[in-house]
Amino acid sequence: GEDVEQSLFLSVREGDSSVINCTYTDSSSTYLYWYKQEPGAGLQLLTYIFSNIDMKQDQRLTVLLNKKDKHLSLRIADTQTGDSAIYFCAESMPGTYKYIFGTGTRLKVLA
Amino acid sequence: ETGVTQSPTHLIKTRGQQVTLRCSSQSGHNTVSWYQQALGQGPQFIFQYYREEENGRGNFPPRFSGLQFPNYSSELNVNALELDDSALYLCASSLGGESNQPQHFGDGTRLSIL
């Protein structure tokens, strides 16, 4: 089946780390993505990971993938107020061309 | 490098009307995908165009149709608009027709149906 789940809200204090979690159901997914959406804007690609890799780090962002549990997480180090946004996890389906998105996690950073 | 641009940014229509939304892909990209994002939801895949041909379609009725032009820009057409068509319509471009190429999104067209 095709389903991507995320928790709806996360609130952190400025300077703390944020961890946004995602679970997906299709074990044949090839790539997994994290996008950021600010109010009134489209989706900004943050990072992506191939499904046979466990971890990827890109500056303040760390992606962890547990393929056995079909669990993906995005860690944002030293979270800033500018990181407040909705974060979407997405998986690409092999043999098709579509991304399946979660419902998004709204991150609120408190000063 | 020019990013994905969409027009118009906002549009108001009434039930039964028809609408055309436009998208210019990022330079160097030959594939365009369209998504519908209802309020409070994640984007839902409508269809994808690669080299001017439809290259995959989501669970949307035939009144949602599209085109891709030789310069890789694209249009989304929706006929017989319904209230539930009110949403943000997102265009994304990528290189190649393979699902593993990251898709880069425009800022969307917000469509309101009265």
Short mmCIF file of N, CA and C in Angstrom, two decimals, chain A residues 10-94:
data_model
loop_
_atom_site.label_atom_id
_atom_site.label_comp_id
_atom_site.label_asym_id
_atom_site.label_seq_id
_atom_site.Cartn_x
_atom_site.Cartn_y
_atom_site.Cartn_z
N LEU A 10 5.22 19.79 16.14
CA LEU A 10 6.42 19.70 16.97
C LEU A 10 6.79 21.10 17.39
N SER A 11 7.08 21.28 18.67
CA SER A 11 7.48 22.59 19.18
C SER A 11 8.82 22.43 19.89
N VAL A 12 9.78 23.28 19.54
CA VAL A 12 11.10 23.23 20.18
C VAL A 12 11.56 24.64 20.51
N ARG A 13 12.54 24.73 21.38
CA ARG A 13 13.13 26.03 21.73
C ARG A 13 14.31 26.31 20.80
N GLU A 14 14.48 27.57 20.49
CA GLU A 14 15.57 28.00 19.63
C GLU A 14 16.89 27.49 20.21
N GLY A 15 17.71 26.92 19.34
CA GLY A 15 19.00 26.39 19.76
C GLY A 15 18.98 24.90 20.06
N ASP A 16 17.78 24.37 20.33
CA ASP A 16 17.67 22.92 20.57
C ASP A 16 17.68 22.18 19.23
N SER A 17 17.76 20.86 19.32
CA SER A 17 17.63 20.04 18.11
C SER A 17 16.18 19.65 17.92
N SER A 18 15.78 19.55 16.66
CA SER A 18 14.43 19.08 16.31
C SER A 18 14.56 17.72 15.63
N VAL A 19 13.65 16.83 15.95
CA VAL A 19 13.63 15.54 15.25
C VAL A 19 12.21 15.32 14.72
N ILE A 20 12.10 15.22 13.42
CA ILE A 20 10.81 15.01 12.77
C ILE A 20 10.80 13.60 12.21
N ASN A 21 9.75 12.86 12.54
CA ASN A 21 9.69 11.45 12.19
C ASN A 21 8.66 11.16 11.11
N CYS A 22 8.89 10.07 10.40
CA CYS A 22 8.04 9.68 9.28
C CYS A 22 8.06 8.16 9.17
N THR A 23 6.93 7.57 8.91
CA THR A 23 6.89 6.13 8.61
C THR A 23 6.24 5.94 7.25
N TYR A 24 6.70 4.97 6.53
CA TYR A 24 6.14 4.70 5.21
C TYR A 24 5.85 3.21 5.12
N THR A 25 5.03 2.82 4.18
CA THR A 25 4.58 1.44 4.15
C THR A 25 5.18 0.62 3.02
N ASP A 26 5.65 1.27 1.96
CA ASP A 26 6.09 0.49 0.80
C ASP A 26 7.58 0.22 0.89
N SER A 27 7.93 -1.01 1.16
CA SER A 27 9.34 -1.37 1.34
C SER A 27 10.13 -1.31 0.05
N SER A 28 9.43 -1.18 -1.08
CA SER A 28 10.15 -1.14 -2.35
C SER A 28 10.52 0.29 -2.76
N SER A 29 10.20 1.26 -1.88
CA SER A 29 10.55 2.66 -2.19
C SER A 29 12.04 2.78 -2.48
N THR A 30 12.36 3.63 -3.43
CA THR A 30 13.76 3.78 -3.81
C THR A 30 14.41 4.97 -3.13
N TYR A 31 13.79 6.15 -3.23
CA TYR A 31 14.32 7.35 -2.62
C TYR A 31 13.29 7.93 -1.65
N LEU A 32 13.83 8.56 -0.61
CA LEU A 32 12.99 9.22 0.38
C LEU A 32 13.47 10.66 0.51
N TYR A 33 12.51 11.57 0.63
CA TYR A 33 12.80 13.00 0.54
C TYR A 33 12.25 13.75 1.74
N TRP A 34 12.91 14.87 2.03
CA TRP A 34 12.37 15.83 2.98
C TRP A 34 12.24 17.18 2.29
N TYR A 35 11.01 17.74 2.39
CA TYR A 35 10.73 19.05 1.85
C TYR A 35 10.26 19.97 2.97
N LYS A 36 10.50 21.28 2.77
CA LYS A 36 10.07 22.31 3.72
C LYS A 36 9.10 23.24 3.00
N GLN A 37 7.99 23.57 3.67
CA GLN A 37 7.02 24.50 3.08
C GLN A 37 6.75 25.63 4.06
N GLU A 38 7.08 26.83 3.64
CA GLU A 38 6.79 28.02 4.45
C GLU A 38 5.44 28.58 4.01
N PRO A 39 4.81 29.41 4.85
CA PRO A 39 3.47 29.92 4.52
C PRO A 39 3.43 30.60 3.16
N GLY A 40 2.44 30.21 2.36
CA GLY A 40 2.25 30.85 1.06
C GLY A 40 3.27 30.46 0.01
N ALA A 41 4.07 29.48 0.29
CA ALA A 41 5.13 29.10 -0.66
C ALA A 41 4.99 27.65 -1.10
N GLY A 42 5.80 27.29 -2.09
CA GLY A 42 5.84 25.92 -2.54
C GLY A 42 6.75 25.09 -1.65
N LEU A 43 7.14 23.93 -2.15
CA LEU A 43 7.97 23.03 -1.36
C LEU A 43 9.43 23.20 -1.74
N GLN A 44 10.26 23.33 -0.72
CA GLN A 44 11.70 23.46 -0.93
C GLN A 44 12.36 22.12 -0.60
N LEU A 45 13.10 21.57 -1.56
CA LEU A 45 13.80 20.32 -1.31
C LEU A 45 14.93 20.55 -0.31
N LEU A 46 14.90 19.81 0.80
CA LEU A 46 15.96 19.94 1.81
C LEU A 46 17.06 18.91 1.58
N THR A 47 16.64 17.66 1.46
CA THR A 47 17.61 16.58 1.30
C THR A 47 16.87 15.32 0.89
N TYR A 48 17.63 14.33 0.40
CA TYR A 48 17.01 13.06 0.07
C TYR A 48 18.03 11.95 0.26
N ILE A 49 17.53 10.74 0.38
CA ILE A 49 18.39 9.61 0.70
C ILE A 49 17.94 8.41 -0.11
N PHE A 50 18.91 7.66 -0.61
CA PHE A 50 18.60 6.41 -1.30
C PHE A 50 18.31 5.36 -0.25
N SER A 51 17.41 4.46 -0.55
CA SER A 51 16.88 3.57 0.47
C SER A 51 17.88 2.51 0.97
N ASN A 52 19.04 2.41 0.36
CA ASN A 52 20.02 1.45 0.88
C ASN A 52 21.11 2.15 1.71
N ILE A 53 20.86 3.39 2.07
CA ILE A 53 21.78 4.16 2.90
C ILE A 53 21.12 4.44 4.24
N ASP A 54 21.88 4.33 5.32
CA ASP A 54 21.30 4.49 6.66
C ASP A 54 21.28 5.93 7.13
N MET A 55 22.25 6.71 6.70
CA MET A 55 22.37 8.05 7.23
C MET A 55 22.96 8.99 6.19
N LYS A 56 22.50 10.23 6.26
CA LYS A 56 23.08 11.27 5.41
C LYS A 56 23.09 12.56 6.20
N GLN A 57 24.23 13.26 6.17
CA GLN A 57 24.34 14.53 6.89
C GLN A 57 24.65 15.64 5.90
N ASP A 58 23.98 16.77 6.10
CA ASP A 58 24.18 17.92 5.23
C ASP A 58 24.06 19.15 6.10
N GLN A 59 25.18 19.69 6.54
CA GLN A 59 25.23 20.85 7.43
C GLN A 59 24.40 20.57 8.69
N ARG A 60 23.35 21.35 8.94
CA ARG A 60 22.59 21.15 10.18
C ARG A 60 21.60 20.00 10.09
N LEU A 61 21.46 19.41 8.92
CA LEU A 61 20.45 18.37 8.72
C LEU A 61 21.07 16.98 8.74
N THR A 62 20.42 16.07 9.48
CA THR A 62 20.84 14.67 9.47
C THR A 62 19.60 13.82 9.20
N VAL A 63 19.70 12.95 8.21
CA VAL A 63 18.61 12.03 7.88
C VAL A 63 19.03 10.64 8.34
N LEU A 64 18.13 9.97 9.05
CA LEU A 64 18.37 8.59 9.46
C LEU A 64 17.27 7.72 8.87
N LEU A 65 17.67 6.58 8.31
CA LEU A 65 16.72 5.65 7.72
C LEU A 65 16.85 4.28 8.37
N ASN A 66 15.74 3.77 8.88
CA ASN A 66 15.66 2.41 9.38
C ASN A 66 14.74 1.65 8.44
N LYS A 67 15.36 0.96 7.48
CA LYS A 67 14.57 0.34 6.43
C LYS A 67 13.73 -0.82 6.96
N LYS A 68 14.25 -1.49 8.00
CA LYS A 68 13.52 -2.63 8.55
C LYS A 68 12.20 -2.18 9.13
N ASP A 69 12.23 -1.03 9.85
CA ASP A 69 11.02 -0.51 10.47
C ASP A 69 10.29 0.48 9.58
N LYS A 70 10.83 0.75 8.38
CA LYS A 70 10.26 1.73 7.45
C LYS A 70 10.08 3.08 8.17
N HIS A 71 11.14 3.53 8.81
CA HIS A 71 11.12 4.75 9.59
C HIS A 71 12.22 5.69 9.12
N LEU A 72 11.83 6.92 8.88
CA LEU A 72 12.74 7.96 8.41
C LEU A 72 12.66 9.13 9.39
N SER A 73 13.80 9.72 9.70
CA SER A 73 13.76 10.90 10.56
C SER A 73 14.66 12.00 9.99
N LEU A 74 14.29 13.23 10.34
CA LEU A 74 15.08 14.40 9.97
C LEU A 74 15.44 15.13 11.26
N ARG A 75 16.71 15.27 11.51
CA ARG A 75 17.17 16.00 12.68
C ARG A 75 17.73 17.34 12.23
N ILE A 76 17.25 18.41 12.85
CA ILE A 76 17.77 19.75 12.57
C ILE A 76 18.52 20.19 13.81
N ALA A 77 19.81 20.39 13.67
CA ALA A 77 20.63 20.84 14.80
C ALA A 77 20.52 22.35 14.95
N ASP A 78 20.64 22.83 16.20
CA ASP A 78 20.64 24.27 16.48
C ASP A 78 19.47 24.95 15.76
N THR A 79 18.27 24.52 16.06
CA THR A 79 17.07 25.00 15.37
C THR A 79 16.90 26.50 15.56
N GLN A 80 16.58 27.18 14.46
CA GLN A 80 16.41 28.63 14.46
C GLN A 80 14.95 28.98 14.17
N THR A 81 14.57 30.23 14.47
CA THR A 81 13.18 30.64 14.21
C THR A 81 12.84 30.54 12.73
N GLY A 82 13.82 30.70 11.88
CA GLY A 82 13.61 30.57 10.44
C GLY A 82 13.32 29.15 10.00
N ASP A 83 13.51 28.21 10.90
CA ASP A 83 13.19 26.82 10.57
C ASP A 83 11.70 26.51 10.77
N SER A 84 10.97 27.45 11.37
CA SER A 84 9.52 27.25 11.56
C SER A 84 8.86 27.11 10.20
N ALA A 85 8.17 25.99 9.99
CA ALA A 85 7.57 25.67 8.69
C ALA A 85 6.88 24.33 8.82
N ILE A 86 6.32 23.87 7.71
CA ILE A 86 5.79 22.51 7.65
C ILE A 86 6.79 21.65 6.89
N TYR A 87 7.09 20.49 7.44
CA TYR A 87 8.07 19.59 6.85
C TYR A 87 7.36 18.34 6.34
N PHE A 88 7.59 18.03 5.07
CA PHE A 88 6.97 16.88 4.43
C PHE A 88 8.01 15.81 4.13
N CYS A 89 7.66 14.61 4.45
CA CYS A 89 8.40 13.43 4.06
C CYS A 89 7.72 12.89 2.80
N ALA A 90 8.51 12.36 1.85
CA ALA A 90 7.92 11.80 0.62
C ALA A 90 8.74 10.60 0.18
N GLU A 91 8.06 9.65 -0.41
CA GLU A 91 8.75 8.50 -0.99
C GLU A 91 8.44 8.43 -2.48
N SER A 92 9.42 7.98 -3.25
CA SER A 92 9.19 7.77 -4.68
C SER A 92 8.98 6.29 -4.91
N MET A 93 8.05 5.98 -5.75
CA MET A 93 7.65 4.61 -6.00
C MET A 93 8.39 4.07 -7.21
N PRO A 94 9.05 2.94 -7.08
CA PRO A 94 9.76 2.39 -8.24
C PRO A 94 8.80 2.02 -9.35
#
